[in-house]
Short mmCIF file of C-alpha atoms and ligand atoms in Angstrom, two decimals:
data_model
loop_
_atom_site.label_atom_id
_atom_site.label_comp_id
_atom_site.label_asym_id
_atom_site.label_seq_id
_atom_site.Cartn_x
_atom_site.Cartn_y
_atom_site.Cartn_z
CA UNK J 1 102.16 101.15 81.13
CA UNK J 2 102.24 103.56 83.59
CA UNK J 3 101.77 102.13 87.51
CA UNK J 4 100.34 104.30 90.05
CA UNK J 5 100.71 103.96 93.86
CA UNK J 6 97.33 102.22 95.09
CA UNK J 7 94.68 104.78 96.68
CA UNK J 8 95.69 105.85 99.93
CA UNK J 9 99.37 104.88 100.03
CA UNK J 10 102.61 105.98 100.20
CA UNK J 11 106.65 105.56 99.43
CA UNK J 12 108.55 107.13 101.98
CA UNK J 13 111.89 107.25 100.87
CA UNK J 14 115.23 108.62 101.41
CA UNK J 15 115.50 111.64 103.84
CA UNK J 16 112.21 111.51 104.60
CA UNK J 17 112.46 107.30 105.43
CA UNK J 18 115.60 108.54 107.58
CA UNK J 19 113.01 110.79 109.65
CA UNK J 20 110.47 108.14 110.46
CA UNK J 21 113.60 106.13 111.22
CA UNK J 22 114.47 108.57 113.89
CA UNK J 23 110.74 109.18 115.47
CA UNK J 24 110.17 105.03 115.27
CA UNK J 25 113.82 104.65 116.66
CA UNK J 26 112.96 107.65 120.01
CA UNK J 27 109.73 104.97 120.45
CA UNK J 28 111.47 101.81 120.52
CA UNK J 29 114.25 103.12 123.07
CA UNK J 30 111.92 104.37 125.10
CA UNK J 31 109.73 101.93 125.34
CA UNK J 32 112.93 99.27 125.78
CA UNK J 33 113.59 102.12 128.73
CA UNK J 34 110.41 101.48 130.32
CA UNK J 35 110.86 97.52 130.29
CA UNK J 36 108.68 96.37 126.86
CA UNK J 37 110.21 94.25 124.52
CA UNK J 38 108.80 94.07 121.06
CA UNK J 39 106.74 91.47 119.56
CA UNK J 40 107.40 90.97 115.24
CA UNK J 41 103.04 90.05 115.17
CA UNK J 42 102.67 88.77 110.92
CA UNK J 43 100.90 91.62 109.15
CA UNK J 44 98.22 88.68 107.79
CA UNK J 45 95.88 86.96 110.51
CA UNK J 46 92.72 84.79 110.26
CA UNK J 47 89.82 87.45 109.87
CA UNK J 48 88.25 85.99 112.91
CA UNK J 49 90.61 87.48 115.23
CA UNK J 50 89.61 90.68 114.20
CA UNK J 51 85.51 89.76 113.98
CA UNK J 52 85.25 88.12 117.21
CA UNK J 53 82.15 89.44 117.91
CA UNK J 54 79.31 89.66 115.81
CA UNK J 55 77.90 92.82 116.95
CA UNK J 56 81.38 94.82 116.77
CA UNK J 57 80.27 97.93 116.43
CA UNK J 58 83.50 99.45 115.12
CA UNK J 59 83.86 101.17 111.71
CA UNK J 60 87.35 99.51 111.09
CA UNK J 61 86.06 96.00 112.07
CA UNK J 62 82.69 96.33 109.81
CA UNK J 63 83.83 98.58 107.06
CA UNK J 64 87.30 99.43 106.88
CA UNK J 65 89.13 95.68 106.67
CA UNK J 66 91.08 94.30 103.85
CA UNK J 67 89.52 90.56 103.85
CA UNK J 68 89.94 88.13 101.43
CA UNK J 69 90.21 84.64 100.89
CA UNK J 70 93.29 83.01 100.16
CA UNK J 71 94.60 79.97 98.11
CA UNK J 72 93.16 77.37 100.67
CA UNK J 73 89.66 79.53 100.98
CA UNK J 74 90.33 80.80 104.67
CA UNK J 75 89.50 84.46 105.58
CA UNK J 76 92.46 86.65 105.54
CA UNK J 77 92.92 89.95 107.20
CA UNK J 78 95.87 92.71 106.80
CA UNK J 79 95.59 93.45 110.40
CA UNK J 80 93.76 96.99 110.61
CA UNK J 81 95.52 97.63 113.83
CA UNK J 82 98.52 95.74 116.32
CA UNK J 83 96.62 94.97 119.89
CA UNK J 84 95.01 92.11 118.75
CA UNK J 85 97.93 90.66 117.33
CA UNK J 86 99.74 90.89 120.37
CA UNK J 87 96.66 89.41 122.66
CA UNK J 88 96.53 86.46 120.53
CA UNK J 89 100.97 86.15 120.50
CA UNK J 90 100.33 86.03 124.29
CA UNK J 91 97.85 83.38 124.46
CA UNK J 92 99.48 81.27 121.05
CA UNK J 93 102.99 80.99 123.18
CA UNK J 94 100.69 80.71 126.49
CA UNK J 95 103.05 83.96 127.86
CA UNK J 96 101.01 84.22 130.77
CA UNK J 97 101.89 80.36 132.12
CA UNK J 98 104.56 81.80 134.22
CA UNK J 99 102.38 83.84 136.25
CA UNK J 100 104.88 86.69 135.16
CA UNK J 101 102.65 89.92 134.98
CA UNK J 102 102.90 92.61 133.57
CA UNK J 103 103.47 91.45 130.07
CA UNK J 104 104.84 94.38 128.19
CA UNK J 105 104.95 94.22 124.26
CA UNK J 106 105.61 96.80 122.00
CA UNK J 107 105.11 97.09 118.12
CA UNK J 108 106.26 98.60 114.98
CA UNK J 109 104.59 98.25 111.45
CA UNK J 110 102.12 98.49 108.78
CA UNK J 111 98.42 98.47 109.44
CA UNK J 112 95.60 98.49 106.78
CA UNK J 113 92.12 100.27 106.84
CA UNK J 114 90.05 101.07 103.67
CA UNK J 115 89.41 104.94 104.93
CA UNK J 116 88.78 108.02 102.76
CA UNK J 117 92.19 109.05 102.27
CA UNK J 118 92.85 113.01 103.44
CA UNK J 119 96.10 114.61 105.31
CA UNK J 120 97.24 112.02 107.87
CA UNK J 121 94.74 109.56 107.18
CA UNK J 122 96.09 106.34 104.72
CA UNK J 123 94.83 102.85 103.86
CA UNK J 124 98.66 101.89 105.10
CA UNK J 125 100.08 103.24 107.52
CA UNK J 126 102.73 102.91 110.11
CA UNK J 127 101.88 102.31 114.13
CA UNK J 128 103.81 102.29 117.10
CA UNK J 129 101.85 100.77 119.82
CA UNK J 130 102.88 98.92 122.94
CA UNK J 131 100.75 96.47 125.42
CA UNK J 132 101.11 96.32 129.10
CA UNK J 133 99.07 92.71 129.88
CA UNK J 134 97.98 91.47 133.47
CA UNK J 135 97.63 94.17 136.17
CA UNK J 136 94.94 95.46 136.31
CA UNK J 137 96.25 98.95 137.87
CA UNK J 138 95.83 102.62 137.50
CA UNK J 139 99.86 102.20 137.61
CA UNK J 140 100.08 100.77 134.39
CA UNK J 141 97.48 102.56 133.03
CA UNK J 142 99.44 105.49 134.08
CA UNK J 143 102.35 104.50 132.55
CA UNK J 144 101.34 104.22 129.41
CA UNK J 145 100.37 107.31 129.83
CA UNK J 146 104.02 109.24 130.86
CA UNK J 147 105.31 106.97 128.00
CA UNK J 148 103.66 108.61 125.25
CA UNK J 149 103.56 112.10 126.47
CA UNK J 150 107.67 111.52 127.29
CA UNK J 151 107.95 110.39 123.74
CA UNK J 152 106.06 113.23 122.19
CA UNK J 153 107.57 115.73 124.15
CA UNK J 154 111.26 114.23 123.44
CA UNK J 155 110.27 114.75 119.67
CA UNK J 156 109.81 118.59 120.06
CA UNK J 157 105.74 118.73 120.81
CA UNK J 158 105.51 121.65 123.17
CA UNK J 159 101.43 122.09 123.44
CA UNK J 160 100.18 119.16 123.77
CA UNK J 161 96.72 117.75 124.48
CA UNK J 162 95.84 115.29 126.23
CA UNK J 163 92.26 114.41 126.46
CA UNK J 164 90.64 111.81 128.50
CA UNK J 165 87.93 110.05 129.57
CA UNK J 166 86.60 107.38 131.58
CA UNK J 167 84.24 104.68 130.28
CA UNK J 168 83.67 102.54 133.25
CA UNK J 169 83.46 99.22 134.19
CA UNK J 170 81.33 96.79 132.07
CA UNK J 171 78.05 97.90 134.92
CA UNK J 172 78.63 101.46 134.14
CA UNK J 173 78.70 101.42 130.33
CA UNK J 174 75.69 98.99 130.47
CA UNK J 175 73.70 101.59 132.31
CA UNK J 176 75.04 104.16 129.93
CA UNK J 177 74.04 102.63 126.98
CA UNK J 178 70.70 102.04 128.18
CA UNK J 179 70.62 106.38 129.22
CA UNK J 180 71.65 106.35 125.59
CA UNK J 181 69.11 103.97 123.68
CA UNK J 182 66.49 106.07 125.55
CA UNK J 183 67.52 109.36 124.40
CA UNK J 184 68.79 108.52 120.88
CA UNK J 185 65.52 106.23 120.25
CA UNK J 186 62.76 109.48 119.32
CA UNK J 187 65.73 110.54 117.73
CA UNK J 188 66.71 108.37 115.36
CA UNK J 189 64.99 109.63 112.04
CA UNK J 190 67.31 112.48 112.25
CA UNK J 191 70.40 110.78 112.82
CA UNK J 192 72.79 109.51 109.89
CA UNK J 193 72.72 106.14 108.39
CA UNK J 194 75.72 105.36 110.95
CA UNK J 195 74.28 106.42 113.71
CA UNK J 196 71.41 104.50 113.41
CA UNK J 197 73.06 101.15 113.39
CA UNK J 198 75.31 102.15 116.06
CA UNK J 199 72.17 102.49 118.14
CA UNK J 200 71.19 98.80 118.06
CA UNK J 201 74.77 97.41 118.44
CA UNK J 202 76.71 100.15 120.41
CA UNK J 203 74.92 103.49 121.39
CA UNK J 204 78.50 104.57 122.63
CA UNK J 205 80.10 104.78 119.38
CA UNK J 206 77.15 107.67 118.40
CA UNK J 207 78.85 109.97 120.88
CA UNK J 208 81.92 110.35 118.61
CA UNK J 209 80.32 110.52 115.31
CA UNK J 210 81.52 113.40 113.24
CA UNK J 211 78.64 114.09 111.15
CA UNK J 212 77.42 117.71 112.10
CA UNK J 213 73.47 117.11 112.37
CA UNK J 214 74.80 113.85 114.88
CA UNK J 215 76.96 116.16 116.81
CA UNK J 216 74.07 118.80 117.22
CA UNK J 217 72.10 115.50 119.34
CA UNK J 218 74.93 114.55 120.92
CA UNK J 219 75.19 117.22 122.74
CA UNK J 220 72.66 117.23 125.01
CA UNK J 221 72.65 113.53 125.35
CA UNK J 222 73.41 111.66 128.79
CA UNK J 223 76.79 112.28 129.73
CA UNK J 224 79.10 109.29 130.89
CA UNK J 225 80.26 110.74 133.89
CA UNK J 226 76.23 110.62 135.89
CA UNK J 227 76.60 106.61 134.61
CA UNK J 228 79.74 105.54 136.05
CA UNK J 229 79.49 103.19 139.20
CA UNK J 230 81.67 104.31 142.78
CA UNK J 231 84.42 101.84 142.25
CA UNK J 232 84.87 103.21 138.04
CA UNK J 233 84.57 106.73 139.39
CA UNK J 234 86.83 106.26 142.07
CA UNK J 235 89.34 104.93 140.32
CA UNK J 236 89.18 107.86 137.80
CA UNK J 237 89.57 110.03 140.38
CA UNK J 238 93.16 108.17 141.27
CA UNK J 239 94.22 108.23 137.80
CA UNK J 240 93.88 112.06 136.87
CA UNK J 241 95.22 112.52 140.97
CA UNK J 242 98.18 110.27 139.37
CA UNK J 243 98.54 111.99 136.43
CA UNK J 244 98.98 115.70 138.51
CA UNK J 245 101.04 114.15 140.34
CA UNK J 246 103.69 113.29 137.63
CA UNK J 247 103.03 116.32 136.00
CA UNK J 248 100.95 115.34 132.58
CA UNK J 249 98.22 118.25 131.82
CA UNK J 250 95.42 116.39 130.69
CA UNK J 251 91.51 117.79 129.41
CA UNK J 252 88.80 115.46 130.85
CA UNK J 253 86.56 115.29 127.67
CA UNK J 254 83.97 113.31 127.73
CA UNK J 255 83.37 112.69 123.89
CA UNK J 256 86.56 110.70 123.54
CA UNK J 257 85.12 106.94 123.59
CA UNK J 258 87.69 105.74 120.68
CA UNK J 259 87.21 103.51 117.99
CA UNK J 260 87.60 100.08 119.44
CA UNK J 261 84.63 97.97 121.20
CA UNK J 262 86.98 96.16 123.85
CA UNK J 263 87.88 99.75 125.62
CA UNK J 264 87.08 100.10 129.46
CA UNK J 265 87.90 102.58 132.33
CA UNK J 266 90.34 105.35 130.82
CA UNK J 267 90.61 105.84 127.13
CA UNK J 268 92.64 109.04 125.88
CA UNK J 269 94.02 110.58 122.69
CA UNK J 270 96.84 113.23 121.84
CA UNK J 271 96.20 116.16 120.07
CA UNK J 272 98.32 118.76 118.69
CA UNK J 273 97.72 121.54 115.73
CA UNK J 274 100.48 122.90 114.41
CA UNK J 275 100.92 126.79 114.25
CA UNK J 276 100.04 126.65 110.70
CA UNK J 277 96.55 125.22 111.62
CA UNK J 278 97.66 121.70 110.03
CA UNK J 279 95.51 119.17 112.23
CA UNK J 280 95.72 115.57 111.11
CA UNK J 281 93.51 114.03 113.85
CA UNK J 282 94.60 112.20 117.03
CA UNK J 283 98.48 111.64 117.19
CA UNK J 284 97.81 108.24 118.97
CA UNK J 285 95.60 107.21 121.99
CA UNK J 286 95.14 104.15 123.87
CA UNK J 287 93.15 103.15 127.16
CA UNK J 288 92.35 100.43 129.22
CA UNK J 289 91.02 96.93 128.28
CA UNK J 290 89.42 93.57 130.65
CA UNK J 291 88.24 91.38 127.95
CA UNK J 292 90.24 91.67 125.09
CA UNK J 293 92.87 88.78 126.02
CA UNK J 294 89.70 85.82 127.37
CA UNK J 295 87.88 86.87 123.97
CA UNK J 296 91.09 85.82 121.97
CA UNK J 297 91.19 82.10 124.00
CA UNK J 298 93.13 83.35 127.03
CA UNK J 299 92.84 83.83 130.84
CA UNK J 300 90.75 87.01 132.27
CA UNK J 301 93.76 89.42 131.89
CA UNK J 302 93.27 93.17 132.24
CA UNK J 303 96.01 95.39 129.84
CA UNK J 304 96.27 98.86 128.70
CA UNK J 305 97.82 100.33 125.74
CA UNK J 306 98.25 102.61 123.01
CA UNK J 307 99.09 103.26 119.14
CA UNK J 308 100.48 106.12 117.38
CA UNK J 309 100.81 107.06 113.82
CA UNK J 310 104.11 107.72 112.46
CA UNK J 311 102.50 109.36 109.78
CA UNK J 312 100.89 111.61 111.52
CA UNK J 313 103.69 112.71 114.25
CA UNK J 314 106.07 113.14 110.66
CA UNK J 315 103.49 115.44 109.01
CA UNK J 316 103.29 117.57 111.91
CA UNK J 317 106.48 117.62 112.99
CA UNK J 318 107.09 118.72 109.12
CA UNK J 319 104.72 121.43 109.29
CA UNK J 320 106.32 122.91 112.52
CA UNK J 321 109.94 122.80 111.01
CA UNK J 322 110.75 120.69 114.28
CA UNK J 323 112.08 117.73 112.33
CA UNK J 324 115.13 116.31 114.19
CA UNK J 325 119.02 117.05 112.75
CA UNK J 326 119.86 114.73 109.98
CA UNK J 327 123.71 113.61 110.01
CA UNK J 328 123.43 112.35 106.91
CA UNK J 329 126.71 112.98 104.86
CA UNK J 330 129.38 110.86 103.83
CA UNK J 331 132.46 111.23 105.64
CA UNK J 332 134.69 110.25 102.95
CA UNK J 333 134.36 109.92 99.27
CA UNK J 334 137.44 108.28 97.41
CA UNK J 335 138.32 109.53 94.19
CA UNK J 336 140.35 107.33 91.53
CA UNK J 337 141.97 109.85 89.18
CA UNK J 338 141.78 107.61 86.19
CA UNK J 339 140.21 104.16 85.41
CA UNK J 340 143.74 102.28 86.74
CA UNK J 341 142.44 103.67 90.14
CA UNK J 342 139.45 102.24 90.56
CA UNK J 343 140.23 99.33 92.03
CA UNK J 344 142.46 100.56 94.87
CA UNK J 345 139.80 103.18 95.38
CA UNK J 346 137.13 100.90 95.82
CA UNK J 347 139.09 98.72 98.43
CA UNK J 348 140.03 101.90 100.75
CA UNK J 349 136.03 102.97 100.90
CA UNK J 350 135.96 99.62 101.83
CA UNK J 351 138.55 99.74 104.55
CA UNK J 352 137.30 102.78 105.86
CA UNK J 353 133.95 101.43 106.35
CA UNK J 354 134.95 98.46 108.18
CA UNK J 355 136.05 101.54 110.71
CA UNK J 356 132.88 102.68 110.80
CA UNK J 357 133.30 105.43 108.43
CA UNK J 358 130.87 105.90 105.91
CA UNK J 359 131.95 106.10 102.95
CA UNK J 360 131.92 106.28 99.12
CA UNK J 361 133.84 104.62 96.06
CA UNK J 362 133.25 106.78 92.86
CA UNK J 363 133.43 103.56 90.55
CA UNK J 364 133.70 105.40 87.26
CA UNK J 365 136.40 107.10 85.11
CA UNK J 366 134.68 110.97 86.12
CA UNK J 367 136.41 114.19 85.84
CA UNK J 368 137.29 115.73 89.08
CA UNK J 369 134.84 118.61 88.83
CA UNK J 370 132.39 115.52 88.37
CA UNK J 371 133.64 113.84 91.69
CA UNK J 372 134.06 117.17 93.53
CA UNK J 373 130.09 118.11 92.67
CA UNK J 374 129.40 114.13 93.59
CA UNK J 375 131.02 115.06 97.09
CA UNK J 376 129.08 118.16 97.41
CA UNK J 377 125.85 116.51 96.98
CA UNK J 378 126.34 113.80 99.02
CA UNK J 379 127.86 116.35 101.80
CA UNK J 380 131.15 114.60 102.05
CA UNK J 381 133.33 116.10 104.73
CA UNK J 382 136.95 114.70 103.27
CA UNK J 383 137.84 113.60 99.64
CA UNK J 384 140.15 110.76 99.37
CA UNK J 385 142.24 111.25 95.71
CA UNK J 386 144.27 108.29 94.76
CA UNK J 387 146.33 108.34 91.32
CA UNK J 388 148.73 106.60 89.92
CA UNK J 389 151.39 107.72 92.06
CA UNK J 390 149.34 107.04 94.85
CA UNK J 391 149.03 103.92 94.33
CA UNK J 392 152.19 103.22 93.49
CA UNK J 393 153.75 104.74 96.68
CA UNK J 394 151.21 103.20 98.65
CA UNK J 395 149.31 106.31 100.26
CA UNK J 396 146.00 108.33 99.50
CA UNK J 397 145.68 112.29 99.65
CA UNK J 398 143.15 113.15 102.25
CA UNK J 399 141.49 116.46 101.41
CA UNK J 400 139.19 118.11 103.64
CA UNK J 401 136.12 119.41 101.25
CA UNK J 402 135.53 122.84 103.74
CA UNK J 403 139.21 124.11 104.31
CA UNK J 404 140.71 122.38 101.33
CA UNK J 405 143.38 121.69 103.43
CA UNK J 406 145.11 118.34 102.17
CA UNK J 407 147.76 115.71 103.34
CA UNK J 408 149.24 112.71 101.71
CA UNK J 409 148.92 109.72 104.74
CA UNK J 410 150.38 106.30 103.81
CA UNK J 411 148.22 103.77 103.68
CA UNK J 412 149.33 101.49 106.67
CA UNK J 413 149.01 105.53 108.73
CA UNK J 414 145.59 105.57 107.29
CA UNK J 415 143.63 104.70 109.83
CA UNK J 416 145.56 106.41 112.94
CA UNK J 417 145.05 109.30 110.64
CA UNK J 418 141.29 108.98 109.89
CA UNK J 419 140.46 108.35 113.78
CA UNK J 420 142.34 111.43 114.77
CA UNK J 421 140.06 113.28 112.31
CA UNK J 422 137.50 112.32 113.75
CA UNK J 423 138.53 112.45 117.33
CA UNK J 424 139.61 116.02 118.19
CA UNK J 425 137.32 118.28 119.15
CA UNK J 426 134.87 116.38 121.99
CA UNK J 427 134.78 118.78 124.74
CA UNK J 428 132.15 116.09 126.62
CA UNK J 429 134.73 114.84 129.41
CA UNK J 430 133.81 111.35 130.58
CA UNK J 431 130.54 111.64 130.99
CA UNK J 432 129.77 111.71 127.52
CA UNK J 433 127.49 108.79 126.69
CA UNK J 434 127.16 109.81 123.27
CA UNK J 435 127.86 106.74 121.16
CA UNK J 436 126.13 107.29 117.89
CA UNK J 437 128.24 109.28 115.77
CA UNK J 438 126.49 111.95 116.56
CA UNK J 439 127.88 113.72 119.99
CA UNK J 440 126.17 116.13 121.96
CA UNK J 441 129.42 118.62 122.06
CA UNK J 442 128.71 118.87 117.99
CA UNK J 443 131.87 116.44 117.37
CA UNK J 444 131.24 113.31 114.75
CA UNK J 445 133.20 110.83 116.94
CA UNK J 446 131.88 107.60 115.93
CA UNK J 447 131.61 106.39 118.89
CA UNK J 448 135.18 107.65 120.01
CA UNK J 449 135.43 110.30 122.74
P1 AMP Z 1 93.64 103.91 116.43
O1 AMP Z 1 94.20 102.51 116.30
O2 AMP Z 1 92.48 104.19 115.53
O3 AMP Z 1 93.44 104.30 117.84
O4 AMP Z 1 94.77 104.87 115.88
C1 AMP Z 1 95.96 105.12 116.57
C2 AMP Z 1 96.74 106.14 115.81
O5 AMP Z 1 97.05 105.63 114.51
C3 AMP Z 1 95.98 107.42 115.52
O6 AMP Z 1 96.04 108.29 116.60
C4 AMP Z 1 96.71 107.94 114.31
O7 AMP Z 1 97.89 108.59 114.69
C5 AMP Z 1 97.05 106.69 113.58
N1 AMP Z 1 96.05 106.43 112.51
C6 AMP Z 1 94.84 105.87 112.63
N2 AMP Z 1 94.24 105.75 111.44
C7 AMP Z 1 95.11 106.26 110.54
C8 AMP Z 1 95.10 106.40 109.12
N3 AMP Z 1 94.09 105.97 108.38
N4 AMP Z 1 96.17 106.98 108.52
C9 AMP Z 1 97.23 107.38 109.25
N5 AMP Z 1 97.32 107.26 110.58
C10 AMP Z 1 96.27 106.70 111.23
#
């Protein structure tokens, strides 16, 4: 029987799962940097929170959900994206009670949408996303902002884009929408099947279809900007002033509306295409939302967020040969030289670990051109050969796998030996904060200056 991955997924495994550890891992601190802490949201909810409204116009709310009914016949969803998750965690532990705003959440995990698999686009995928709940402030739209485009530029992106947009308050996007109907209306026998429904339950999702003969109307339809009421276009005005200020280029572009119904004022999206012409879409994008958290049972709260793909930023970051430094070897690999060995070899791996070493217990009777290719491939830095005499005299020989220098160290030296091997050449001073293993002077300290 042979089993096949299902349409549109993925393993990621090994190297390449210690890569999307290290772009999830830049998220999380910064995020934790900028004061969110993360909500764990189940990956299953009650399809409801996901079709609160009838006329949801969105192509991952009407088309693109995994739904099905469970043991006990209720409506199950694999959430198809994180912020309503989050809205409804808020308003489930009642989070806004203490009157503590802003709320700031951040996420990490699967999400599910039945799309047309192509380069960056899955049915599951991985999204960062965080939430900033209950001021309603160009501020925290802002921040969301410097967040991402910190984060992006921290992983290696140099030219970025940044595209925004304004939709408006609910006044403005009503009058738009009713610019729209008009001019779409004579149109509609040439627009695609898509477009046509859009037009009776949101005209605003037509202005980012991608279907060629659409695009060709689109673009001389109304414009968003001639729609938007003083206070909306005012307050657009002080975000993009905001945004020079800190320093973010941005592109005002006025077909970014995004794929999500509950989006007011800004919305924006990343873009980047690698040298090699590789573009996988949007890297993320967020924007600004007023209803989202009263439509899910709570109070009139105001948030902002975004979501990238890990995906995505991986493939790219691929493509450009920018993908972060792996330190990925062992540091020791102990060698038994014959079966009696084993043993005493597998307990010193062990010891060395509990030093926060990692390291490697061959745990077979191999010859020691078997171990020394082991050590190669796993990029060992120091073999550790124990043989009978070894263990008999209670020491190891420490062998370094570059120099092939080697030293026999007793075993109660062992670890005032290890630690100095480890230890000697930080040239950081005290102001080294580099606690990972992984120091910026080049040295593997483990966390030892
Ligand atoms: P969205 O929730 O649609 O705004 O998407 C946010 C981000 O998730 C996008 O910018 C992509 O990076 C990523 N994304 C969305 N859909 C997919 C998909 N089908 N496969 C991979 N990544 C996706």
């Amino acid at each position: 029987m042979d089993f096949q991955l299902v349409k549109g997924t993925h393993d990621i495994i090994n190297k390449e799962a210690r890569f999307y550890q290290q772009i999830e891992s830049l998220f999380i601190s910064l995020a934790e940097l900028y004061g969110y802490s993360e909500f764990r949201t189940p990956i299953i909810e009650y399809s409801e929170l996901f079709k609160r409204d009838q006329n949801d116009s969105s192509d991952m709310v009407r088309k693109q959900m995994y739904t099905f009914n469970d043991l006990g016949n209720r409506s199950i969803t694999l959430r198809p994206e994180g912020t309503a998750s989050v809205a409804r965690a808020i308003v489930n532990n009642k989070l806004y009670a203490e009157n503590d705003f802003p709320i700031k959440a951040y996420y990490l995990g699967p999400v599910f949408r039945y799309e047309r698999p192509k380069a960056g686009t899955y049915r599951q995928f991985l999204q960062f996303g965080i939430e900033n709940i209950g001021i309603d402030s160009i501020y925290a739209d802002v921040e969301t902002i410097i967040l991402s485009y910190r984060a992006l530029k921290m992983l290696g992106f140099k030219n970025l884009k940044l595209k925004i947009n304004c939709l408006g308050d609910q006044e403005s996007r009503e009058n738009y929408k009713k610019a729209l109907v008009k001019y779409f209306t004579p149109l509609i026998d040439k627009m695609c099947p898509d477009c046509k429904e859009r037009l009776k339950l949101n005209p605003l999702r037509i202005i980012d279809c991608k279907v060629p003969e659409d695009q060709a109307l689109v673009k001389d339809a109304p414009k968003m900007g001639e729609y938007l009421s003083k206070t909306s276009k005012d307050r657009f005005v002080n975000t993009i002033n905001l945004l020079k200020e800190v320093g973010i280029p941005y592109e005002i572009d006025e077909g970014i509306v995004r794929g999500l119904d509950y989006y007011s004022h800004i919305v924006y999206e990343f873009e980047y295409i690698s040298k090699s012409g590789l573009n996988v879409g949007a890297l993320g994008g967020g924007g600004h939302y007023d209803n989202l958290i009263s439509e899910v049972g709570g109070p009139k709260l105001a948030g902002v967020g975004f979501a990238f793909g890990i995906e995505r930023i991986y493939s790219l970051l691929k493509d450009e040969g920018m993908l972060p430094k792996l330190n990925d070897g062992f540091d020791f690999m102990v060698m038994p030289i014959g079966e009696a060995c084993i043993s005493r070899a597998f307990i010193v791996a062990d010891f060395l670990r509990m030093l926060g070493y990692k390291a490697e217990a061959i745990i077979e009777n191999k010859s020691f051109k078997a171990m020394f290719h082991k050590a190669e491939r796993k990029e060992a830095s120091y073999a550790i050969l124990i043989g009978e005499n070894e263990v008999k005299n209670n020491e190891v020989i420490i062998k370094n796998i570059k120099t092939q220098e080697q030293k026999v160290v007793k075993n109660k030296e062992l670890k005032e030996f290890v630690d100095s091997l480890f230890s000697h050449d930080c040239h950081c001073g005290d102001d080294c904060h580099c606690d990972d293993g992984d120091c910026c002077c080049g040295g593997d300290h483990h966390g030892k200056k």
